[in-house]
Amino acid sequence: MLKNFLHAGFGGFVSQLIVFLTLPLITRLYAPVTYATWAIVMATAGILGAIACFRYELAIVTANDDNDASSIFWACIVSSLLFGVLILGSYFIIGQQHFFNIEKITVNAFHHFIFISLVTTFTGVAAALQYWHTRHKSFLHNSIALIVSSFATVIIQLLWAYKIAPSSYGLLLGS
């Protein structure tokens, strides 16, 4: 019976419930400025992550056979990795051109570019994996991945705030 619930999207419900129940605690630990930094990085990475695979991950489900789907899957993985490297490399191009007053924000900007690069890469890889599991009707794997991801996010964010410091790095690492 549990398997049927997970197939019906119960994993998405549970993952959102985990975040919803822990949100009051997490928002008490982190300052509003911390959330602002997190929001800027995540919004940028979210936009770039949506195009990291150039939307070819959608073709994984509709490919004619598993060989074609596998080729598309690996092309999405490589594309996501290259896109992440391109984002990180753009920091050095921007820093050399002095488009911004980089001297004042070098450390934070570099860290933000690292996080944007990582989140973009992982978003592309996660999308490819999700569509690969959808092709093979492994909805249970997708549901478990959603639950584990939400649980890991919350644990990392809470531990970072309690053990190290309630900074934007805790929110970003968890995400």
JSON list of C-alpha atoms in Angstrom, two decimals:
[
{"chain": "A", "resi": 1, "resn": "MET", "atom": "CA", "xyz": [0.00, 0.00, 0.00]},
{"chain": "A", "resi": 2, "resn": "LEU", "atom": "CA", "xyz": [2.87, 2.38, 0.80]},
{"chain": "A", "resi": 3, "resn": "LYS", "atom": "CA", "xyz": [4.28, 1.76, -2.65]},
{"chain": "A", "resi": 4, "resn": "ASN", "atom": "CA", "xyz": [0.98, 2.86, -4.23]},
{"chain": "A", "resi": 5, "resn": "PHE", "atom": "CA", "xyz": [1.04, 6.08, -2.19]},
{"chain": "A", "resi": 6, "resn": "LEU", "atom": "CA", "xyz": [4.59, 6.77, -3.30]},
{"chain": "A", "resi": 7, "resn": "HIS", "atom": "CA", "xyz": [3.63, 6.13, -6.92]},
{"chain": "A", "resi": 8, "resn": "ALA", "atom": "CA", "xyz": [0.76, 8.61, -6.58]},
{"chain": "A", "resi": 9, "resn": "GLY", "atom": "CA", "xyz": [3.03, 11.50, -5.62]},
{"chain": "A", "resi": 10, "resn": "PHE", "atom": "CA", "xyz": [3.06, 10.92, -1.89]},
{"chain": "A", "resi": 11, "resn": "GLY", "atom": "CA", "xyz": [6.82, 11.54, -1.89]},
{"chain": "A", "resi": 12, "resn": "GLY", "atom": "CA", "xyz": [6.28, 15.10, -3.08]},
{"chain": "A", "resi": 13, "resn": "PHE", "atom": "CA", "xyz": [3.71, 15.63, -0.35]},
{"chain": "A", "resi": 14, "resn": "VAL", "atom": "CA", "xyz": [6.00, 14.25, 2.37]},
{"chain": "A", "resi": 15, "resn": "SER", "atom": "CA", "xyz": [8.97, 16.30, 1.15]},
{"chain": "A", "resi": 16, "resn": "GLN", "atom": "CA", "xyz": [6.92, 19.49, 1.25]},
{"chain": "A", "resi": 17, "resn": "LEU", "atom": "CA", "xyz": [5.54, 18.54, 4.67]},
{"chain": "A", "resi": 18, "resn": "ILE", "atom": "CA", "xyz": [9.09, 18.15, 6.04]},
{"chain": "A", "resi": 19, "resn": "VAL", "atom": "CA", "xyz": [10.01, 21.63, 4.85]},
{"chain": "A", "resi": 20, "resn": "PHE", "atom": "CA", "xyz": [6.72, 23.12, 6.06]},
{"chain": "A", "resi": 21, "resn": "LEU", "atom": "CA", "xyz": [7.05, 21.68, 9.56]},
{"chain": "A", "resi": 22, "resn": "THR", "atom": "CA", "xyz": [10.66, 22.77, 10.03]},
{"chain": "A", "resi": 23, "resn": "LEU", "atom": "CA", "xyz": [10.35, 26.19, 8.41]},
{"chain": "A", "resi": 24, "resn": "PRO", "atom": "CA", "xyz": [9.39, 28.04, 11.63]},
{"chain": "A", "resi": 25, "resn": "LEU", "atom": "CA", "xyz": [12.50, 26.70, 13.35]},
{"chain": "A", "resi": 26, "resn": "ILE", "atom": "CA", "xyz": [14.82, 27.51, 10.45]},
{"chain": "A", "resi": 27, "resn": "THR", "atom": "CA", "xyz": [13.44, 31.04, 10.02]},
{"chain": "A", "resi": 28, "resn": "ARG", "atom": "CA", "xyz": [14.12, 31.72, 13.72]},
{"chain": "A", "resi": 29, "resn": "LEU", "atom": "CA", "xyz": [17.75, 30.66, 13.34]},
{"chain": "A", "resi": 30, "resn": "TYR", "atom": "CA", "xyz": [18.67, 32.71, 10.26]},
{"chain": "A", "resi": 31, "resn": "ALA", "atom": "CA", "xyz": [18.48, 36.49, 9.87]},
{"chain": "A", "resi": 32, "resn": "PRO", "atom": "CA", "xyz": [16.51, 38.17, 7.04]},
{"chain": "A", "resi": 33, "resn": "VAL", "atom": "CA", "xyz": [19.73, 39.36, 5.35]},
{"chain": "A", "resi": 34, "resn": "THR", "atom": "CA", "xyz": [20.84, 35.73, 5.25]},
{"chain": "A", "resi": 35, "resn": "TYR", "atom": "CA", "xyz": [17.65, 34.79, 3.42]},
{"chain": "A", "resi": 36, "resn": "ALA", "atom": "CA", "xyz": [18.19, 37.67, 0.99]},
{"chain": "A", "resi": 37, "resn": "THR", "atom": "CA", "xyz": [21.61, 36.35, 0.02]},
{"chain": "A", "resi": 38, "resn": "TRP", "atom": "CA", "xyz": [20.21, 32.82, -0.24]},
{"chain": "A", "resi": 39, "resn": "ALA", "atom": "CA", "xyz": [17.31, 34.02, -2.41]},
{"chain": "A", "resi": 40, "resn": "ILE", "atom": "CA", "xyz": [19.57, 35.88, -4.86]},
{"chain": "A", "resi": 41, "resn": "VAL", "atom": "CA", "xyz": [21.88, 32.90, -5.30]},
{"chain": "A", "resi": 42, "resn": "MET", "atom": "CA", "xyz": [19.04, 30.38, -5.57]},
{"chain": "A", "resi": 43, "resn": "ALA", "atom": "CA", "xyz": [17.03, 32.51, -8.01]},
{"chain": "A", "resi": 44, "resn": "THR", "atom": "CA", "xyz": [20.05, 32.92, -10.26]},
{"chain": "A", "resi": 45, "resn": "ALA", "atom": "CA", "xyz": [20.92, 29.22, -10.03]},
{"chain": "A", "resi": 46, "resn": "GLY", "atom": "CA", "xyz": [17.28, 28.25, -10.59]},
{"chain": "A", "resi": 47, "resn": "ILE", "atom": "CA", "xyz": [17.11, 30.15, -13.86]},
{"chain": "A", "resi": 48, "resn": "LEU", "atom": "CA", "xyz": [20.44, 28.80, -15.05]},
{"chain": "A", "resi": 49, "resn": "GLY", "atom": "CA", "xyz": [19.66, 25.28, -13.80]},
{"chain": "A", "resi": 50, "resn": "ALA", "atom": "CA", "xyz": [16.51, 25.18, -15.90]},
{"chain": "A", "resi": 51, "resn": "ILE", "atom": "CA", "xyz": [18.61, 25.55, -19.04]},
{"chain": "A", "resi": 52, "resn": "ALA", "atom": "CA", "xyz": [21.68, 23.56, -17.96]},
{"chain": "A", "resi": 53, "resn": "CYS", "atom": "CA", "xyz": [20.58, 20.59, -20.10]},
{"chain": "A", "resi": 54, "resn": "PHE", "atom": "CA", "xyz": [19.08, 22.86, -22.77]},
{"chain": "A", "resi": 55, "resn": "ARG", "atom": "CA", "xyz": [15.79, 21.04, -21.98]},
{"chain": "A", "resi": 56, "resn": "TYR", "atom": "CA", "xyz": [17.03, 17.84, -23.63]},
{"chain": "A", "resi": 57, "resn": "GLU", "atom": "CA", "xyz": [16.17, 15.96, -20.44]},
{"chain": "A", "resi": 58, "resn": "LEU", "atom": "CA", "xyz": [12.58, 15.98, -21.69]},
{"chain": "A", "resi": 59, "resn": "ALA", "atom": "CA", "xyz": [13.69, 13.84, -24.64]},
{"chain": "A", "resi": 60, "resn": "ILE", "atom": "CA", "xyz": [14.86, 11.06, -22.32]},
{"chain": "A", "resi": 61, "resn": "VAL", "atom": "CA", "xyz": [11.26, 9.97, -21.78]},
{"chain": "A", "resi": 62, "resn": "THR", "atom": "CA", "xyz": [10.29, 10.06, -25.46]},
{"chain": "A", "resi": 63, "resn": "ALA", "atom": "CA", "xyz": [13.44, 8.45, -26.94]},
{"chain": "A", "resi": 64, "resn": "ASN", "atom": "CA", "xyz": [12.84, 5.46, -29.24]},
{"chain": "A", "resi": 65, "resn": "ASP", "atom": "CA", "xyz": [14.95, 2.99, -27.25]},
{"chain": "A", "resi": 66, "resn": "ASP", "atom": "CA", "xyz": [17.10, 2.80, -24.15]},
{"chain": "A", "resi": 67, "resn": "ASN", "atom": "CA", "xyz": [20.33, 3.39, -26.11]},
{"chain": "A", "resi": 68, "resn": "ASP", "atom": "CA", "xyz": [19.03, 6.71, -27.40]},
{"chain": "A", "resi": 69, "resn": "ALA", "atom": "CA", "xyz": [17.69, 7.61, -23.97]},
{"chain": "A", "resi": 70, "resn": "SER", "atom": "CA", "xyz": [21.03, 6.72, -22.38]},
{"chain": "A", "resi": 71, "resn": "SER", "atom": "CA", "xyz": [22.90, 8.90, -24.87]},
{"chain": "A", "resi": 72, "resn": "ILE", "atom": "CA", "xyz": [20.59, 11.82, -24.15]},
{"chain": "A", "resi": 73, "resn": "PHE", "atom": "CA", "xyz": [20.92, 11.22, -20.40]},
{"chain": "A", "resi": 74, "resn": "TRP", "atom": "CA", "xyz": [24.72, 11.33, -20.53]},
{"chain": "A", "resi": 75, "resn": "ALA", "atom": "CA", "xyz": [24.65, 14.36, -22.82]},
{"chain": "A", "resi": 76, "resn": "CYS", "atom": "CA", "xyz": [22.52, 16.12, -20.17]},
{"chain": "A", "resi": 77, "resn": "ILE", "atom": "CA", "xyz": [25.00, 15.17, -17.43]},
{"chain": "A", "resi": 78, "resn": "VAL", "atom": "CA", "xyz": [27.96, 16.47, -19.45]},
{"chain": "A", "resi": 79, "resn": "SER", "atom": "CA", "xyz": [26.04, 19.60, -20.43]},
{"chain": "A", "resi": 80, "resn": "SER", "atom": "CA", "xyz": [25.21, 20.33, -16.78]},
{"chain": "A", "resi": 81, "resn": "LEU", "atom": "CA", "xyz": [28.83, 19.89, -15.73]},
{"chain": "A", "resi": 82, "resn": "LEU", "atom": "CA", "xyz": [30.11, 22.11, -18.53]},
{"chain": "A", "resi": 83, "resn": "PHE", "atom": "CA", "xyz": [27.47, 24.73, -17.76]},
{"chain": "A", "resi": 84, "resn": "GLY", "atom": "CA", "xyz": [28.61, 24.79, -14.12]},
{"chain": "A", "resi": 85, "resn": "VAL", "atom": "CA", "xyz": [32.25, 25.20, -15.17]},
{"chain": "A", "resi": 86, "resn": "LEU", "atom": "CA", "xyz": [31.23, 28.00, -17.56]},
{"chain": "A", "resi": 87, "resn": "ILE", "atom": "CA", "xyz": [29.45, 29.85, -14.75]},
{"chain": "A", "resi": 88, "resn": "LEU", "atom": "CA", "xyz": [32.43, 29.54, -12.44]},
{"chain": "A", "resi": 89, "resn": "GLY", "atom": "CA", "xyz": [34.77, 30.63, -15.25]},
{"chain": "A", "resi": 90, "resn": "SER", "atom": "CA", "xyz": [32.63, 33.70, -15.89]},
{"chain": "A", "resi": 91, "resn": "TYR", "atom": "CA", "xyz": [33.57, 34.96, -12.42]},
{"chain": "A", "resi": 92, "resn": "PHE", "atom": "CA", "xyz": [37.20, 35.25, -13.48]},
{"chain": "A", "resi": 93, "resn": "ILE", "atom": "CA", "xyz": [36.25, 37.04, -16.71]},
{"chain": "A", "resi": 94, "resn": "ILE", "atom": "CA", "xyz": [34.07, 39.52, -14.82]},
{"chain": "A", "resi": 95, "resn": "GLY", "atom": "CA", "xyz": [36.78, 39.98, -12.18]},
{"chain": "A", "resi": 96, "resn": "GLN", "atom": "CA", "xyz": [39.43, 40.74, -14.81]},
{"chain": "A", "resi": 97, "resn": "GLN", "atom": "CA", "xyz": [37.27, 43.27, -16.65]},
{"chain": "A", "resi": 98, "resn": "HIS", "atom": "CA", "xyz": [36.43, 45.29, -13.52]},
{"chain": "A", "resi": 99, "resn": "PHE", "atom": "CA", "xyz": [32.75, 45.53, -14.42]},
{"chain": "A", "resi": 100, "resn": "PHE", "atom": "CA", "xyz": [32.03, 45.84, -10.74]},
{"chain": "A", "resi": 101, "resn": "ASN", "atom": "CA", "xyz": [33.99, 47.12, -7.78]},
{"chain": "A", "resi": 102, "resn": "ILE", "atom": "CA", "xyz": [35.27, 43.57, -7.17]},
{"chain": "A", "resi": 103, "resn": "GLU", "atom": "CA", "xyz": [37.76, 44.55, -4.46]},
{"chain": "A", "resi": 104, "resn": "LYS", "atom": "CA", "xyz": [34.94, 45.04, -1.96]},
{"chain": "A", "resi": 105, "resn": "ILE", "atom": "CA", "xyz": [33.02, 41.86, -2.76]},
{"chain": "A", "resi": 106, "resn": "THR", "atom": "CA", "xyz": [35.67, 39.41, -3.98]},
{"chain": "A", "resi": 107, "resn": "VAL", "atom": "CA", "xyz": [35.32, 36.73, -1.31]},
{"chain": "A", "resi": 108, "resn": "ASN", "atom": "CA", "xyz": [31.53, 36.74, -1.13]},
{"chain": "A", "resi": 109, "resn": "ALA", "atom": "CA", "xyz": [31.11, 37.03, -4.89]},
{"chain": "A", "resi": 110, "resn": "PHE", "atom": "CA", "xyz": [33.49, 34.13, -5.49]},
{"chain": "A", "resi": 111, "resn": "HIS", "atom": "CA", "xyz": [31.61, 31.98, -2.96]},
{"chain": "A", "resi": 112, "resn": "HIS", "atom": "CA", "xyz": [28.30, 32.92, -4.54]},
{"chain": "A", "resi": 113, "resn": "PHE", "atom": "CA", "xyz": [29.59, 31.99, -7.99]},
{"chain": "A", "resi": 114, "resn": "ILE", "atom": "CA", "xyz": [30.69, 28.64, -6.57]},
{"chain": "A", "resi": 115, "resn": "PHE", "atom": "CA", "xyz": [27.24, 28.01, -5.12]},
{"chain": "A", "resi": 116, "resn": "ILE", "atom": "CA", "xyz": [25.49, 29.16, -8.30]},
{"chain": "A", "resi": 117, "resn": "SER", "atom": "CA", "xyz": [27.74, 26.86, -10.31]},
{"chain": "A", "resi": 118, "resn": "LEU", "atom": "CA", "xyz": [27.10, 23.87, -8.03]},
{"chain": "A", "resi": 119, "resn": "VAL", "atom": "CA", "xyz": [23.35, 24.36, -7.74]},
{"chain": "A", "resi": 120, "resn": "THR", "atom": "CA", "xyz": [23.05, 24.83, -11.50]},
{"chain": "A", "resi": 121, "resn": "THR", "atom": "CA", "xyz": [25.02, 21.64, -12.14]},
{"chain": "A", "resi": 122, "resn": "PHE", "atom": "CA", "xyz": [23.07, 19.61, -9.59]},
{"chain": "A", "resi": 123, "resn": "THR", "atom": "CA", "xyz": [19.75, 20.94, -10.88]},
{"chain": "A", "resi": 124, "resn": "GLY", "atom": "CA", "xyz": [20.58, 19.72, -14.38]},
{"chain": "A", "resi": 125, "resn": "VAL", "atom": "CA", "xyz": [21.78, 16.34, -13.12]},
{"chain": "A", "resi": 126, "resn": "ALA", "atom": "CA", "xyz": [18.69, 15.94, -10.91]},
{"chain": "A", "resi": 127, "resn": "ALA", "atom": "CA", "xyz": [16.38, 16.74, -13.84]},
{"chain": "A", "resi": 128, "resn": "ALA", "atom": "CA", "xyz": [18.14, 14.16, -16.03]},
{"chain": "A", "resi": 129, "resn": "LEU", "atom": "CA", "xyz": [17.86, 11.55, -13.27]},
{"chain": "A", "resi": 130, "resn": "GLN", "atom": "CA", "xyz": [14.21, 12.36, -12.69]},
{"chain": "A", "resi": 131, "resn": "TYR", "atom": "CA", "xyz": [13.33, 11.91, -16.35]},
{"chain": "A", "resi": 132, "resn": "TRP", "atom": "CA", "xyz": [15.45, 8.75, -16.55]},
{"chain": "A", "resi": 133, "resn": "HIS", "atom": "CA", "xyz": [13.44, 7.27, -13.68]},
{"chain": "A", "resi": 134, "resn": "THR", "atom": "CA", "xyz": [10.22, 8.48, -15.26]},
{"chain": "A", "resi": 135, "resn": "ARG", "atom": "CA", "xyz": [11.15, 6.69, -18.50]},
{"chain": "A", "resi": 136, "resn": "HIS", "atom": "CA", "xyz": [11.63, 3.47, -16.57]},
{"chain": "A", "resi": 137, "resn": "LYS", "atom": "CA", "xyz": [8.51, 4.04, -14.47]},
{"chain": "A", "resi": 138, "resn": "SER", "atom": "CA", "xyz": [10.60, 4.14, -11.29]},
{"chain": "A", "resi": 139, "resn": "PHE", "atom": "CA", "xyz": [8.29, 6.56, -9.55]},
{"chain": "A", "resi": 140, "resn": "LEU", "atom": "CA", "xyz": [9.23, 5.08, -6.21]},
{"chain": "A", "resi": 141, "resn": "HIS", "atom": "CA", "xyz": [12.84, 6.21, -6.76]},
{"chain": "A", "resi": 142, "resn": "ASN", "atom": "CA", "xyz": [11.69, 9.74, -7.61]},
{"chain": "A", "resi": 143, "resn": "SER", "atom": "CA", "xyz": [9.56, 9.88, -4.46]},
{"chain": "A", "resi": 144, "resn": "ILE", "atom": "CA", "xyz": [12.34, 8.59, -2.24]},
{"chain": "A", "resi": 145, "resn": "ALA", "atom": "CA", "xyz": [14.77, 11.08, -3.78]},
{"chain": "A", "resi": 146, "resn": "LEU", "atom": "CA", "xyz": [12.38, 13.96, -3.01]},
{"chain": "A", "resi": 147, "resn": "ILE", "atom": "CA", "xyz": [11.97, 12.87, 0.61]},
{"chain": "A", "resi": 148, "resn": "VAL", "atom": "CA", "xyz": [15.69, 12.31, 1.18]},
{"chain": "A", "resi": 149, "resn": "SER", "atom": "CA", "xyz": [16.53, 15.63, -0.49]},
{"chain": "A", "resi": 150, "resn": "SER", "atom": "CA", "xyz": [14.12, 17.59, 1.73]},
{"chain": "A", "resi": 151, "resn": "PHE", "atom": "CA", "xyz": [15.27, 15.80, 4.86]},
{"chain": "A", "resi": 152, "resn": "ALA", "atom": "CA", "xyz": [18.96, 16.36, 4.03]},
{"chain": "A", "resi": 153, "resn": "THR", "atom": "CA", "xyz": [18.31, 20.05, 3.29]},
{"chain": "A", "resi": 154, "resn": "VAL", "atom": "CA", "xyz": [16.66, 20.61, 6.65]},
{"chain": "A", "resi": 155, "resn": "ILE", "atom": "CA", "xyz": [19.28, 18.65, 8.61]},
{"chain": "A", "resi": 156, "resn": "ILE", "atom": "CA", "xyz": [22.20, 20.51, 7.00]},
{"chain": "A", "resi": 157, "resn": "GLN", "atom": "CA", "xyz": [20.57, 23.90, 7.52]},
{"chain": "A", "resi": 158, "resn": "LEU", "atom": "CA", "xyz": [19.78, 23.16, 11.17]},
{"chain": "A", "resi": 159, "resn": "LEU", "atom": "CA", "xyz": [23.18, 21.66, 11.97]},
{"chain": "A", "resi": 160, "resn": "TRP", "atom": "CA", "xyz": [25.00, 24.54, 10.29]},
{"chain": "A", "resi": 161, "resn": "ALA", "atom": "CA", "xyz": [23.05, 27.10, 12.30]},
{"chain": "A", "resi": 162, "resn": "TYR", "atom": "CA", "xyz": [23.54, 25.27, 15.61]},
{"chain": "A", "resi": 163, "resn": "LYS", "atom": "CA", "xyz": [27.12, 24.03, 15.22]},
{"chain": "A", "resi": 164, "resn": "ILE", "atom": "CA", "xyz": [28.85, 26.67, 13.07]},
{"chain": "A", "resi": 165, "resn": "ALA", "atom": "CA", "xyz": [26.96, 29.94, 12.52]},
{"chain": "A", "resi": 166, "resn": "PRO", "atom": "CA", "xyz": [23.57, 31.00, 11.15]},
{"chain": "A", "resi": 167, "resn": "SER", "atom": "CA", "xyz": [25.02, 32.37, 7.90]},
{"chain": "A", "resi": 168, "resn": "SER", "atom": "CA", "xyz": [23.90, 32.16, 4.30]},
{"chain": "A", "resi": 169, "resn": "TYR", "atom": "CA", "xyz": [26.40, 29.32, 3.79]},
{"chain": "A", "resi": 170, "resn": "GLY", "atom": "CA", "xyz": [24.20, 27.02, 5.89]},
{"chain": "A", "resi": 171, "resn": "LEU", "atom": "CA", "xyz": [21.13, 27.78, 3.81]},
{"chain": "A", "resi": 172, "resn": "LEU", "atom": "CA", "xyz": [23.10, 27.44, 0.57]},
{"chain": "A", "resi": 173, "resn": "LEU", "atom": "CA", "xyz": [24.83, 24.19, 1.53]},
{"chain": "A", "resi": 174, "resn": "GLY", "atom": "CA", "xyz": [21.52, 22.70, 2.55]},
{"chain": "A", "resi": 175, "resn": "SER", "atom": "CA", "xyz": [19.90, 23.73, -0.69]}
]
